[in-house]
CSV table of C-alpha atoms and ligand atoms in Angstrom, one decimal:
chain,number,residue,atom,x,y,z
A,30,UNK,CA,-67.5,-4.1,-20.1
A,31,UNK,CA,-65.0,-1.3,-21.7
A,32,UNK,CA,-66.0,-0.9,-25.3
A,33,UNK,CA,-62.8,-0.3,-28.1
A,34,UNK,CA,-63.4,3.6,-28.4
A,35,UNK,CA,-63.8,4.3,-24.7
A,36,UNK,CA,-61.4,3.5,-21.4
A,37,UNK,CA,-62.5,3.0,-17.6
A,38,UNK,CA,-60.7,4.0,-14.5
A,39,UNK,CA,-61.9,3.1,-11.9
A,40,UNK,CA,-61.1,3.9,-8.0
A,41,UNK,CA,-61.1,0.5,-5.8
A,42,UNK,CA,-59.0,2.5,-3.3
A,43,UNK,CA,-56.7,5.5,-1.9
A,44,UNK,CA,-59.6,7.9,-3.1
A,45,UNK,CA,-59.7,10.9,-0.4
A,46,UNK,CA,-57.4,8.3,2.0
A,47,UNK,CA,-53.5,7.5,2.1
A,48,UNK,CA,-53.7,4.0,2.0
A,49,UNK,CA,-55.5,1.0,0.3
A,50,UNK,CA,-54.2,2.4,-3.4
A,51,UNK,CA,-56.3,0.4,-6.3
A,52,UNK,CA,-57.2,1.4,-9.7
A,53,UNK,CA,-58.0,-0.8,-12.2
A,54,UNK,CA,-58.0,0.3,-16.2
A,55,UNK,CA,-60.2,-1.4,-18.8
A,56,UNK,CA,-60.4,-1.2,-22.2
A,57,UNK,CA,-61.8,-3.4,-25.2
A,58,UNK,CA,-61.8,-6.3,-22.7
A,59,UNK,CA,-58.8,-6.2,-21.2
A,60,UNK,CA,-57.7,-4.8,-18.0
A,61,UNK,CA,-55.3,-4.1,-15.4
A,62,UNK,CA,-54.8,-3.3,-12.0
A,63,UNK,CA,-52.6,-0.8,-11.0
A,64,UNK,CA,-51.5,-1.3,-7.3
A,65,UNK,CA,-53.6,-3.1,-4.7
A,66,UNK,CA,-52.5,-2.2,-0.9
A,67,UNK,CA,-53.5,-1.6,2.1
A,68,UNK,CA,-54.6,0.4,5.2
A,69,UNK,CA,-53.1,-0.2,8.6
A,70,UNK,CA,-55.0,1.3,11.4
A,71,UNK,CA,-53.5,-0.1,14.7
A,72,UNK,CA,-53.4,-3.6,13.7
A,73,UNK,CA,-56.4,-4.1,11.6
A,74,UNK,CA,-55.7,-4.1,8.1
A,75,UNK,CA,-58.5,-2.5,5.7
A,76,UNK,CA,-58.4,-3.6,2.0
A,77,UNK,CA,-59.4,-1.9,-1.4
A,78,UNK,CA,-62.7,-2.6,-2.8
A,79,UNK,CA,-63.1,-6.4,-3.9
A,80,UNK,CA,-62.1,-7.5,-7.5
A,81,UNK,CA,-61.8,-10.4,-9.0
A,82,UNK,CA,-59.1,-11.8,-10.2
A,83,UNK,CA,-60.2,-13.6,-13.2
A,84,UNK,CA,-61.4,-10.4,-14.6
A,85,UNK,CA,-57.5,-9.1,-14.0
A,86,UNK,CA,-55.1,-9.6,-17.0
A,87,UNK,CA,-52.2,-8.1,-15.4
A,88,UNK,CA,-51.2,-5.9,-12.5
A,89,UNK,CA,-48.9,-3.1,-12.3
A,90,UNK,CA,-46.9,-2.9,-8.7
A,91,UNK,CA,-45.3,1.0,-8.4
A,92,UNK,CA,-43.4,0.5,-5.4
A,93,UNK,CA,-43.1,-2.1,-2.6
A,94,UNK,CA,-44.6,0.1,0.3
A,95,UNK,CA,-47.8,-1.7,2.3
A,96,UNK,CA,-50.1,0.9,1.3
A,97,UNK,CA,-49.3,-0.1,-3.0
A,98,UNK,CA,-48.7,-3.6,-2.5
A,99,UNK,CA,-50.4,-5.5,0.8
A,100,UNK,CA,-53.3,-6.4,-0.6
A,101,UNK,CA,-52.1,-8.6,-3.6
A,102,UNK,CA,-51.5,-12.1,-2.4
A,103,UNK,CA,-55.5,-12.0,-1.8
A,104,UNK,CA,-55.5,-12.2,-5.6
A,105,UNK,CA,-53.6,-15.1,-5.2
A,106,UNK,CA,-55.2,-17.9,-3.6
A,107,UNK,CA,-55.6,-19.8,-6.6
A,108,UNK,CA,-53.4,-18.6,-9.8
A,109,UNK,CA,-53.6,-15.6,-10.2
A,110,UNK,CA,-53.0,-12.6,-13.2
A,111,UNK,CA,-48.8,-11.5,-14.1
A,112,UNK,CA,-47.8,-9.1,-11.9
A,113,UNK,CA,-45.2,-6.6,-13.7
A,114,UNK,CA,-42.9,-4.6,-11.3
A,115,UNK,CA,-39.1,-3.7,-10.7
A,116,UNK,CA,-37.3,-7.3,-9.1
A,117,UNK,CA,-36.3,-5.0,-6.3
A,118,UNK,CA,-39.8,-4.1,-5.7
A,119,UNK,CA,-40.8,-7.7,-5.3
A,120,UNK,CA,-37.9,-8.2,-2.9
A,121,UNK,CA,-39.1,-5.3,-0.7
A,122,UNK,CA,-42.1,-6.3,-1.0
A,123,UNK,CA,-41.4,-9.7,0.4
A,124,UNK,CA,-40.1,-8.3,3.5
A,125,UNK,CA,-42.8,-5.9,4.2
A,126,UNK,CA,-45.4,-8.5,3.9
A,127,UNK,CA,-43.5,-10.8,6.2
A,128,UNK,CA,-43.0,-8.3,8.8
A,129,UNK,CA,-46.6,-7.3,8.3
A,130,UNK,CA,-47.6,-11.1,8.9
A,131,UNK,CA,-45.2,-11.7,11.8
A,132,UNK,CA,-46.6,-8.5,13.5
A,133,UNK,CA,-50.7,-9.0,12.7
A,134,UNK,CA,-50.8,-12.4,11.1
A,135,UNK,CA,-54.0,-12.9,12.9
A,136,UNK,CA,-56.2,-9.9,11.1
A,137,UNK,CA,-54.1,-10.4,7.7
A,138,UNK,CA,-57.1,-12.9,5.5
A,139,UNK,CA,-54.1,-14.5,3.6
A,140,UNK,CA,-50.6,-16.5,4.3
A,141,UNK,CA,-47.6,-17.2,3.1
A,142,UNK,CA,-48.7,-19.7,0.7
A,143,UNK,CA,-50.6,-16.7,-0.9
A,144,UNK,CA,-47.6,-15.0,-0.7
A,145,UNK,CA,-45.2,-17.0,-2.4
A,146,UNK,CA,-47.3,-17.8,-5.0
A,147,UNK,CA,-48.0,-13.9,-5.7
A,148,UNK,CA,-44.3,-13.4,-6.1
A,149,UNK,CA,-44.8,-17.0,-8.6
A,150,UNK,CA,-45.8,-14.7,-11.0
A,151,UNK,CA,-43.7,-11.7,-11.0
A,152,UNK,CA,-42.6,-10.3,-14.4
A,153,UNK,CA,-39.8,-8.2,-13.9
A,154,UNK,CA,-39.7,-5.0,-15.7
A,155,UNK,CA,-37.6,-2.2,-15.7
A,156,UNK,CA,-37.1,1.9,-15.9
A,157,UNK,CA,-38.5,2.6,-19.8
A,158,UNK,CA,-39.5,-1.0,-20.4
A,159,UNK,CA,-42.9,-2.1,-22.5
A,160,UNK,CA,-45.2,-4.6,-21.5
A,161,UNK,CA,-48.1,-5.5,-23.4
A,162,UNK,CA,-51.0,-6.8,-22.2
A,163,UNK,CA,-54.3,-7.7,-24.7
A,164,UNK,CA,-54.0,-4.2,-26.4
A,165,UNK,CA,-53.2,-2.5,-23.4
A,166,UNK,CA,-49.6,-1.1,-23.5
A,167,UNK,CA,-47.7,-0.8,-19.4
A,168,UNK,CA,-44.3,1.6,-19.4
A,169,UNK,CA,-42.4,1.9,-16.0
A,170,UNK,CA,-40.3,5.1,-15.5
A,171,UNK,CA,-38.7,6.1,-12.8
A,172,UNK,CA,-40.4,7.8,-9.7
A,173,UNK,CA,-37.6,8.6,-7.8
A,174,UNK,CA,-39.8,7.3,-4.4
A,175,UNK,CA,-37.7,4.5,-2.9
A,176,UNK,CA,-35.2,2.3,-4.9
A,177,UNK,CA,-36.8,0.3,-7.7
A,178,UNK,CA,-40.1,2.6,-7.5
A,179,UNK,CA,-41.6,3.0,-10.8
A,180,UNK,CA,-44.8,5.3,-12.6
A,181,UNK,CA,-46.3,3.6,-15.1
A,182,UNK,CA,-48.1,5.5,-18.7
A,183,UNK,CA,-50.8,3.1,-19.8
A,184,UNK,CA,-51.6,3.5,-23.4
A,185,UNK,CA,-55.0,1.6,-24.4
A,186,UNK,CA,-56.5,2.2,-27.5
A,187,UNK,CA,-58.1,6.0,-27.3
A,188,UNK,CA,-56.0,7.3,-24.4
A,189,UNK,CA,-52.5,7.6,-22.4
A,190,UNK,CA,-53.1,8.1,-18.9
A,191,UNK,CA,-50.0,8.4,-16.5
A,192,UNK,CA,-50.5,6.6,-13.0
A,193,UNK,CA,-47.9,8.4,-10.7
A,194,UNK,CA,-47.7,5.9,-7.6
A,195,UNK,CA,-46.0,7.8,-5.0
A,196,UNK,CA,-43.4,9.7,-6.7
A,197,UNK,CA,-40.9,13.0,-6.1
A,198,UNK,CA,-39.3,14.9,-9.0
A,199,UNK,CA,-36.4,16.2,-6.6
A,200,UNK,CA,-33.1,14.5,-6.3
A,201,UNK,CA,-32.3,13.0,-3.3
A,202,UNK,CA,-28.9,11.6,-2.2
A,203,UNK,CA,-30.4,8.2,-3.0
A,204,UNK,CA,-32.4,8.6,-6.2
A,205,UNK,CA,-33.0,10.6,-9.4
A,206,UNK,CA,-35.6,12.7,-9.0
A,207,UNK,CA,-38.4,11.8,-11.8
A,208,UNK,CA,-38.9,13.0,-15.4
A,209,UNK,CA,-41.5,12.3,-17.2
A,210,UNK,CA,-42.6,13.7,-20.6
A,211,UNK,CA,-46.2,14.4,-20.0
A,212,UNK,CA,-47.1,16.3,-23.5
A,213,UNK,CA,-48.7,13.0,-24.9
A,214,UNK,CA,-50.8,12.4,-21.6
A,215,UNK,CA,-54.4,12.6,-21.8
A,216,UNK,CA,-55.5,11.4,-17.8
A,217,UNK,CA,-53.0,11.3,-15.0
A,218,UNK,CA,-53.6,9.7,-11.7
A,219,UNK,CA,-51.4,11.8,-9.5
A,220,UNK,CA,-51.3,11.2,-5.4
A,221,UNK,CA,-51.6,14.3,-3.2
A,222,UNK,CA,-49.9,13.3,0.1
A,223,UNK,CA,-48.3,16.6,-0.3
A,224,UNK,CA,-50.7,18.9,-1.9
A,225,UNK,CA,-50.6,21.3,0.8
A,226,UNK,CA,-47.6,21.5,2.1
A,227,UNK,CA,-44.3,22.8,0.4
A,228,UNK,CA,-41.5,20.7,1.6
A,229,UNK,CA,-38.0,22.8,2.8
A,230,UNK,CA,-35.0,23.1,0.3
A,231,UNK,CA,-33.2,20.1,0.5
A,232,UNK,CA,-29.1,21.3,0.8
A,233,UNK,CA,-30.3,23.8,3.5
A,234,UNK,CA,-32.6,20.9,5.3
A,235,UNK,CA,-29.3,18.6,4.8
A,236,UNK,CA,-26.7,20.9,6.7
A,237,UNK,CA,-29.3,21.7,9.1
A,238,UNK,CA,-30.4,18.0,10.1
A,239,UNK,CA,-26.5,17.3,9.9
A,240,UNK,CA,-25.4,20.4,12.3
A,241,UNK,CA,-27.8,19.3,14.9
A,242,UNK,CA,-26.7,15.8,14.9
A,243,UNK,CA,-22.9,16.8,15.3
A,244,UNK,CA,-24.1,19.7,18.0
A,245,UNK,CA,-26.1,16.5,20.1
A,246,UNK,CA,-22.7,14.1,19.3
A,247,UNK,CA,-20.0,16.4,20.5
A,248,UNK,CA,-22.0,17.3,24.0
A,249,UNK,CA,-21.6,13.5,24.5
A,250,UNK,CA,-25.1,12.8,23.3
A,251,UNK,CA,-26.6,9.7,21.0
A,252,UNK,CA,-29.1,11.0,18.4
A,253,UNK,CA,-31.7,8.5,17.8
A,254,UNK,CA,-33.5,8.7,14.4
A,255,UNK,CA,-36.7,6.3,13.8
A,256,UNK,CA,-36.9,6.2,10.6
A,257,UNK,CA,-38.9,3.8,7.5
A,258,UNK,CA,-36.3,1.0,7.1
A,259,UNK,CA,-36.9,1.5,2.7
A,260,UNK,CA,-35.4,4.3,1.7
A,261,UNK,CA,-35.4,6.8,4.4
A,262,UNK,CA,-32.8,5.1,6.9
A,263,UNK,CA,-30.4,4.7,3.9
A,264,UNK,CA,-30.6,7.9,3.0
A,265,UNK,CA,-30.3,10.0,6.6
A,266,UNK,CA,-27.2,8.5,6.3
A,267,UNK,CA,-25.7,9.1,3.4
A,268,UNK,CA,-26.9,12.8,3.9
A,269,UNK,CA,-24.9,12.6,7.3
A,270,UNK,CA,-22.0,11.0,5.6
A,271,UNK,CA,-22.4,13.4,2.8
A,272,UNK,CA,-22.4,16.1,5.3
A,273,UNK,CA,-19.1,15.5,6.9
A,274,UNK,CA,-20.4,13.8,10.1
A,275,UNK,CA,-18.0,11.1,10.3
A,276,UNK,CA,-18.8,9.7,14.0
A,277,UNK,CA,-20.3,6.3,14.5
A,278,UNK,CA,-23.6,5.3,12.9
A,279,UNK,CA,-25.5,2.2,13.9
A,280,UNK,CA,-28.3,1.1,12.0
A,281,UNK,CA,-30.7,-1.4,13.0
A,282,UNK,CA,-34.1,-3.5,12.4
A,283,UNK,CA,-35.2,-3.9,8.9
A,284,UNK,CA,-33.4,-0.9,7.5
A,285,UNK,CA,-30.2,-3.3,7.8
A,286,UNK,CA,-32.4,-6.4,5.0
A,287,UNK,CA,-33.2,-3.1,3.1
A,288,UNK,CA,-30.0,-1.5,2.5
A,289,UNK,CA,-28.4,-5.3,2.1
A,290,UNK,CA,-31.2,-6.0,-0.8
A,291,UNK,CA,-30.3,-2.8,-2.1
A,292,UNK,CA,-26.5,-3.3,-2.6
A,293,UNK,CA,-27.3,-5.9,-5.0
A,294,UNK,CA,-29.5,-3.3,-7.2
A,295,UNK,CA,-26.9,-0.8,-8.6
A,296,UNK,CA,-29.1,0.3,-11.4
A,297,UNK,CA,-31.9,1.6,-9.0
A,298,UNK,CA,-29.3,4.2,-6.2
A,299,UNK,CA,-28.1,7.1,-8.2
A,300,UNK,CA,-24.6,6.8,-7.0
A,301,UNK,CA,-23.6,3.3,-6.6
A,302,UNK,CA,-19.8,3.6,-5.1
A,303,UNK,CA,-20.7,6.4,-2.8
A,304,UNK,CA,-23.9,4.2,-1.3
A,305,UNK,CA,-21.3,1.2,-0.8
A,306,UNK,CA,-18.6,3.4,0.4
A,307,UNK,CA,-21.4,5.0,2.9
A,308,UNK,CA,-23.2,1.4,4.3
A,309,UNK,CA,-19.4,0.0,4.9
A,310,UNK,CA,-18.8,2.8,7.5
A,311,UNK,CA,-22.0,1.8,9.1
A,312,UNK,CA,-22.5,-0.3,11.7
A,313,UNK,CA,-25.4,-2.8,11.4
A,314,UNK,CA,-26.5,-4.0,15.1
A,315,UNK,CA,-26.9,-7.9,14.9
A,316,UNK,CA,-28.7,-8.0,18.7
A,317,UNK,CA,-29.1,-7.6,21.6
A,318,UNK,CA,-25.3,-7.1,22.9
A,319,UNK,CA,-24.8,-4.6,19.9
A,320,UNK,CA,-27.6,-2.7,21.0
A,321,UNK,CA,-26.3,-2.5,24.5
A,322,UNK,CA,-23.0,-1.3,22.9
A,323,UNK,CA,-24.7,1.7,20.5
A,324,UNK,CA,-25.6,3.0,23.9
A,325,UNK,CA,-22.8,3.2,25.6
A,326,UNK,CA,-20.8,5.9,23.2
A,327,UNK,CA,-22.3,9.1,21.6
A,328,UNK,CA,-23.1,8.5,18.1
A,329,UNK,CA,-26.1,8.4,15.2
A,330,UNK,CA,-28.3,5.2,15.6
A,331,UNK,CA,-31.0,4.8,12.7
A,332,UNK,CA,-33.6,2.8,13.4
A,333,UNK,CA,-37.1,1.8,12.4
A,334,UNK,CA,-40.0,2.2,13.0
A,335,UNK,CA,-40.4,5.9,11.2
A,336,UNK,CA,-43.1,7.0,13.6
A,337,UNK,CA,-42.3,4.5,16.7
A,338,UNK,CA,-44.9,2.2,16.2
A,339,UNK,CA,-43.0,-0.6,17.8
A,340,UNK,CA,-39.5,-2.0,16.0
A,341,UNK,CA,-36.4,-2.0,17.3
A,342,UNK,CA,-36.2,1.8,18.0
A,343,UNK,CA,-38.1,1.5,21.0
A,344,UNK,CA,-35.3,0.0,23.1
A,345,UNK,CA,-32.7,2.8,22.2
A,346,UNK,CA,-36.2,5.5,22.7
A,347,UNK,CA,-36.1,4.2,26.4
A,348,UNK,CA,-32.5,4.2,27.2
A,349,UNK,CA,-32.0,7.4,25.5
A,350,UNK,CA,-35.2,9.5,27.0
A,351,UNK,CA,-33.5,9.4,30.3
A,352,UNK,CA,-30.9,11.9,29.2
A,353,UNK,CA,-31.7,15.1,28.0
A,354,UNK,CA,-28.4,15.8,26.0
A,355,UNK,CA,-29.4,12.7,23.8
A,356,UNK,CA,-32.1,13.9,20.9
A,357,UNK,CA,-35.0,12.3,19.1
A,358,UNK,CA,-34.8,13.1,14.8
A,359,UNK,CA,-38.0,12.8,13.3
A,360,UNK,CA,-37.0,12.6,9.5
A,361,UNK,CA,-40.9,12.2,7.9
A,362,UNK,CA,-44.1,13.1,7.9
A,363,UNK,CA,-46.1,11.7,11.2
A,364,UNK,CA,-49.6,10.2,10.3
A,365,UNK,CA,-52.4,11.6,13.3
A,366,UNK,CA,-52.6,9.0,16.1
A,367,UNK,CA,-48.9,7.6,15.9
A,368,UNK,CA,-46.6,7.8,18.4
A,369,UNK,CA,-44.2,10.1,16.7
A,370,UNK,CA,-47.2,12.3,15.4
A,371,UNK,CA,-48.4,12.6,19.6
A,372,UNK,CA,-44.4,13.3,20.5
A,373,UNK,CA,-44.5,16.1,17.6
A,374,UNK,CA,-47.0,17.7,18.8
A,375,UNK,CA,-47.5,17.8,22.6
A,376,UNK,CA,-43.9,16.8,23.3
A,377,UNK,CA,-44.8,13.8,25.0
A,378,UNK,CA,-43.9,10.5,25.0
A,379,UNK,CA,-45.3,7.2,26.6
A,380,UNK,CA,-42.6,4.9,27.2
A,381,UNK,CA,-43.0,1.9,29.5
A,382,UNK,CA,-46.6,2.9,30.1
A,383,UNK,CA,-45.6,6.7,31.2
A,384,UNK,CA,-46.3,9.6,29.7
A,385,UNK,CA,-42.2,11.6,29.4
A,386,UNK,CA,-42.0,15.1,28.4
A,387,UNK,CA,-39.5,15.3,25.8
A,388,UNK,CA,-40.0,18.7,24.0
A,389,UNK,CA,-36.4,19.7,25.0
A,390,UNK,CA,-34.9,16.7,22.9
A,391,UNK,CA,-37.2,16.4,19.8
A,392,UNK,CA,-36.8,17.4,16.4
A,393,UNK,CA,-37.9,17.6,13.0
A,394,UNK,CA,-36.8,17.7,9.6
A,395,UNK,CA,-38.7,16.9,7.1
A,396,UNK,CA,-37.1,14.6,4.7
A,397,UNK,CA,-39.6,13.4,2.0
A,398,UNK,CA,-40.0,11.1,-0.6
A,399,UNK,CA,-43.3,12.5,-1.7
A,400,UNK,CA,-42.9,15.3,-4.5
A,401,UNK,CA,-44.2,18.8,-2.4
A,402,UNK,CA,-47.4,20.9,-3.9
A,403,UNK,CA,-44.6,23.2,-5.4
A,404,UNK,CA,-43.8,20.1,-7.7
A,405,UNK,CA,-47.1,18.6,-8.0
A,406,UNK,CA,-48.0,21.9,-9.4
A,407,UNK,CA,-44.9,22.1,-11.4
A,408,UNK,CA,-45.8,18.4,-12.9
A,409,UNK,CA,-49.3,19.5,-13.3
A,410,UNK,CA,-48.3,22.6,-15.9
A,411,UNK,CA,-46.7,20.1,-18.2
A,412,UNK,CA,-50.1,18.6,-19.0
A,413,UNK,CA,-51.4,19.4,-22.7
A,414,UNK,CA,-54.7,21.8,-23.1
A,415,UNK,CA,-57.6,19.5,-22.1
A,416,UNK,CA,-55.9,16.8,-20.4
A,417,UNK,CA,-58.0,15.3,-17.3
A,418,UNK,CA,-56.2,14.8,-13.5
A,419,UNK,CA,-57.2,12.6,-10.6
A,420,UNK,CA,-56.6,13.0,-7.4
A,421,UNK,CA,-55.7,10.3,-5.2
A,422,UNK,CA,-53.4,9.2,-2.2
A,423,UNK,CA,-54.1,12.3,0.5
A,424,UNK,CA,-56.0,13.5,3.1
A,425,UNK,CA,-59.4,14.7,2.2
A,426,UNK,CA,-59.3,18.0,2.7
A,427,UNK,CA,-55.7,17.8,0.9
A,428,UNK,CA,-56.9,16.5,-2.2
A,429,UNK,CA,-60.5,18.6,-2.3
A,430,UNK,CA,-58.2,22.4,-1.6
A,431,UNK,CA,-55.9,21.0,-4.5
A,432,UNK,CA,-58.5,20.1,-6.8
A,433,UNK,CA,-60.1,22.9,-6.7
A,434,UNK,CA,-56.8,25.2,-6.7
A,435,UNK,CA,-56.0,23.0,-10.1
A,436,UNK,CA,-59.7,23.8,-11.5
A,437,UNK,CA,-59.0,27.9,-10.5
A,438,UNK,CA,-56.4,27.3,-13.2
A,439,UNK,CA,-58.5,25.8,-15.5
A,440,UNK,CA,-57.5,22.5,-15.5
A,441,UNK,CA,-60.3,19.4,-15.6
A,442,UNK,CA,-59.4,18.3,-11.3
A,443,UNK,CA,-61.3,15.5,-9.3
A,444,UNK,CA,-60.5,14.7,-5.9
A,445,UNK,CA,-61.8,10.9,-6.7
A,446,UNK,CA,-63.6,8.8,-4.0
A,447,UNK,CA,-63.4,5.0,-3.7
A,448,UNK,CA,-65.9,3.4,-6.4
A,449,UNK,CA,-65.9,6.6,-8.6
A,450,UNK,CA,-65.5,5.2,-12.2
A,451,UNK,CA,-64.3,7.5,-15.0
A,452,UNK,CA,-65.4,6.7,-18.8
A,453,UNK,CA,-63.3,8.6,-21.5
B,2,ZN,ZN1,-44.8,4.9,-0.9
């Protein structure tokens, strides 16, 4: 048990692995949890380390993605601690877990009863709202990830630590980029998805996604983009929109319940009347005879899933890889052992059970909604002398090069593993 003068952090998940994200913070006998998701491989679904959920006071949900929020109806199966996140969040998050139980309901240890009575005890909270909790003091800001994503600063009694989530500080056509003021921050949990990589600049990536697009359209071709149905599908196009493409777009699968669960969030899409103007020039494909019709005509269809795993993308994947003017958009990163991350590499393909060379129609642009090493270093600088930062959320060998470029600069570092507890 936490005493008064010290704080514990301690790493149930996400620690060298991006997925399963847990902490939990504890301090003069209170303490909350902060995220509790999953880890999809194939089907399976891996969990963070147990807790239990009497010993929970409250949890703090970032953002609505499987990987932050899958595991929390096990918490659930009998009451259960508040849960304080964004009401947009808990919507997302609804249809998430649904799809994830309609797709593996068999390997996932909880139902929809857990479900429902998780979202039974939702607090909503908003961008630069309190919550208190025993002494321990929650803030959600902004994190500029997907709409309604949120950090949070927890302030116990002898430290403020900053738990990023997933977050990017750059603007996107759909979100604010985040700001934070770090100068009273003593820890920070930061994720890494991106340590190593510097992402392109985004106007130049936007009128180069957008030429290829109109180049594959005008030579009579339909360019297919897979894409995650929060976030990302909305926002290829309102950069294609925003780009003067002004040809047909079809959007399909869950990205359509996204973007209509979205329209009734103004606060939580940058610019509002442009988003609505944007999604009533789309086309959303209600089945199976609108799908065959998105394939007759050259035009933009966005579709998930993001790394064709299955969704509705595969039927346009099979009509469309029969015709080499058509082209495959990969808009995100491509996690090892996906489909999309196989096609990125080799070139190849397996659709109905053969392997189709299409090197000569795929492309990639890397669209994210991860903040780059570029800004993780710039978020890094703001830190006060002495401050401490965890690493979480990345590949190993990510998060280990980062931490030990952050100590080369003097900085406290740890790339933390799962059960790792920090006393301060
Ligand atoms: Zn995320």
């Amino acid at each position: 048990m936490s005493s008064k003068s010290e704080t514990v952090i301690r790493i149930h998940g996400a620690g060298l692995q991006i997925g399963r994200e847990a902490i939990s913070v504890s301090n003069d006998g209170a303490t909350v949890l902060l995220d509790y998701g999953v880890l999809m491989t194939d089907r399976k679904p891996e969990f963070p380390e147990r807790v239990t959920p009497s010993s929970i006071n409250a949890v703090f949900l970032s953002h609505a993605h499987l990987d932050h929020s899958g595991g929390l109806p096990l918490l659930y199966l009998r009451g259960g601690p508040p849960i304080y996140t964004t009401t947009l969040t808990a919507k997302i998050t609804t249809l998430l877990i649904e799809d994830m139980l309609n797709i593996s309901r068999y390997y996932v240890p909880y139902e929809d009863l857990e479900l429902r009575e998780m979202l039974d005890h939702v607090h909503p909270i908003t961008f630069n709202q309190k919550v208190h909790v025993k002494g321990i003091e929650l803030e959600g800001i902004n994190a500029g990830h997907i709409p309604g994503s949120l950090m949070a600063k927890v302030r116990t009694k002898n430290s403020t630590i900053l738990f990023t989530g997933d977050f990017n500080t750059t603007d996107t056509r759909l979100l604010a980029g985040a700001k934070v003021d770090l100068s009273d921050v003593d820890i920070l949990i930061m994720e890494s998805t991106y340590a190593s990589t510097d992402h392109p600049e985004r106007s130049q990536l936007e009128r180069d996604f957008a030429s290829k697009v109109k180049e594959i359209v005008e030579g009579g071709g339909i360019a297919l983009v897979p894409a995650f149905a929060v976030g990302r599908s909305q926002e290829i196009v309102s950069v294609l929109r925003a780009q003067n493409y002004d040809g047909p777009i079809y959007l399909d699968g869950m990205a359509r319940e996204a973007a209509k669960i979205m329209k009734g969030f103004p606060k939580y899409i940058k610019n509002y009347d442009e988003f609505t103007k944007v999604m009533k020039s789309v086309r959303l494909v209600k089945g199976n005879r609108e799908r065959q019709r998105a394939i007759q005509k050259p035009g933009v269809i966005v579709s998930p899933a993001g790394m064709l795993r299955g969704g509705a993308v595969m039927f346009y994947l099979e009509h469309i890889i029969k015709d080499h003017k058509n082209g495959i958009f990969l808009v995100s990163f491509q996690i090892p052992g996906t489909p999309g991350r196989v096609l990125l590499d080799t070139g190849k393909i397996a659709v109905e059970g053969k392997l189709i060379d299409a090197s000569d129609m795929t492309y990639f642009y890397d669209f994210s909604a991860h903040s780059g090493r570029k800004e993780l270093l710039d978020f890094v600088k703001q830190l006060k002398g002495g401050a401490k930062v965890i690493l979480i959320h990345g590949e190993p060998e990510t998060t280990k090069a980062f931490q030990d470029t952050l100590r080369g600069m003097g900085i406290d570092a740890v790339a933390a593993n799962n059960g790792d507890s920090f006393t301060v």
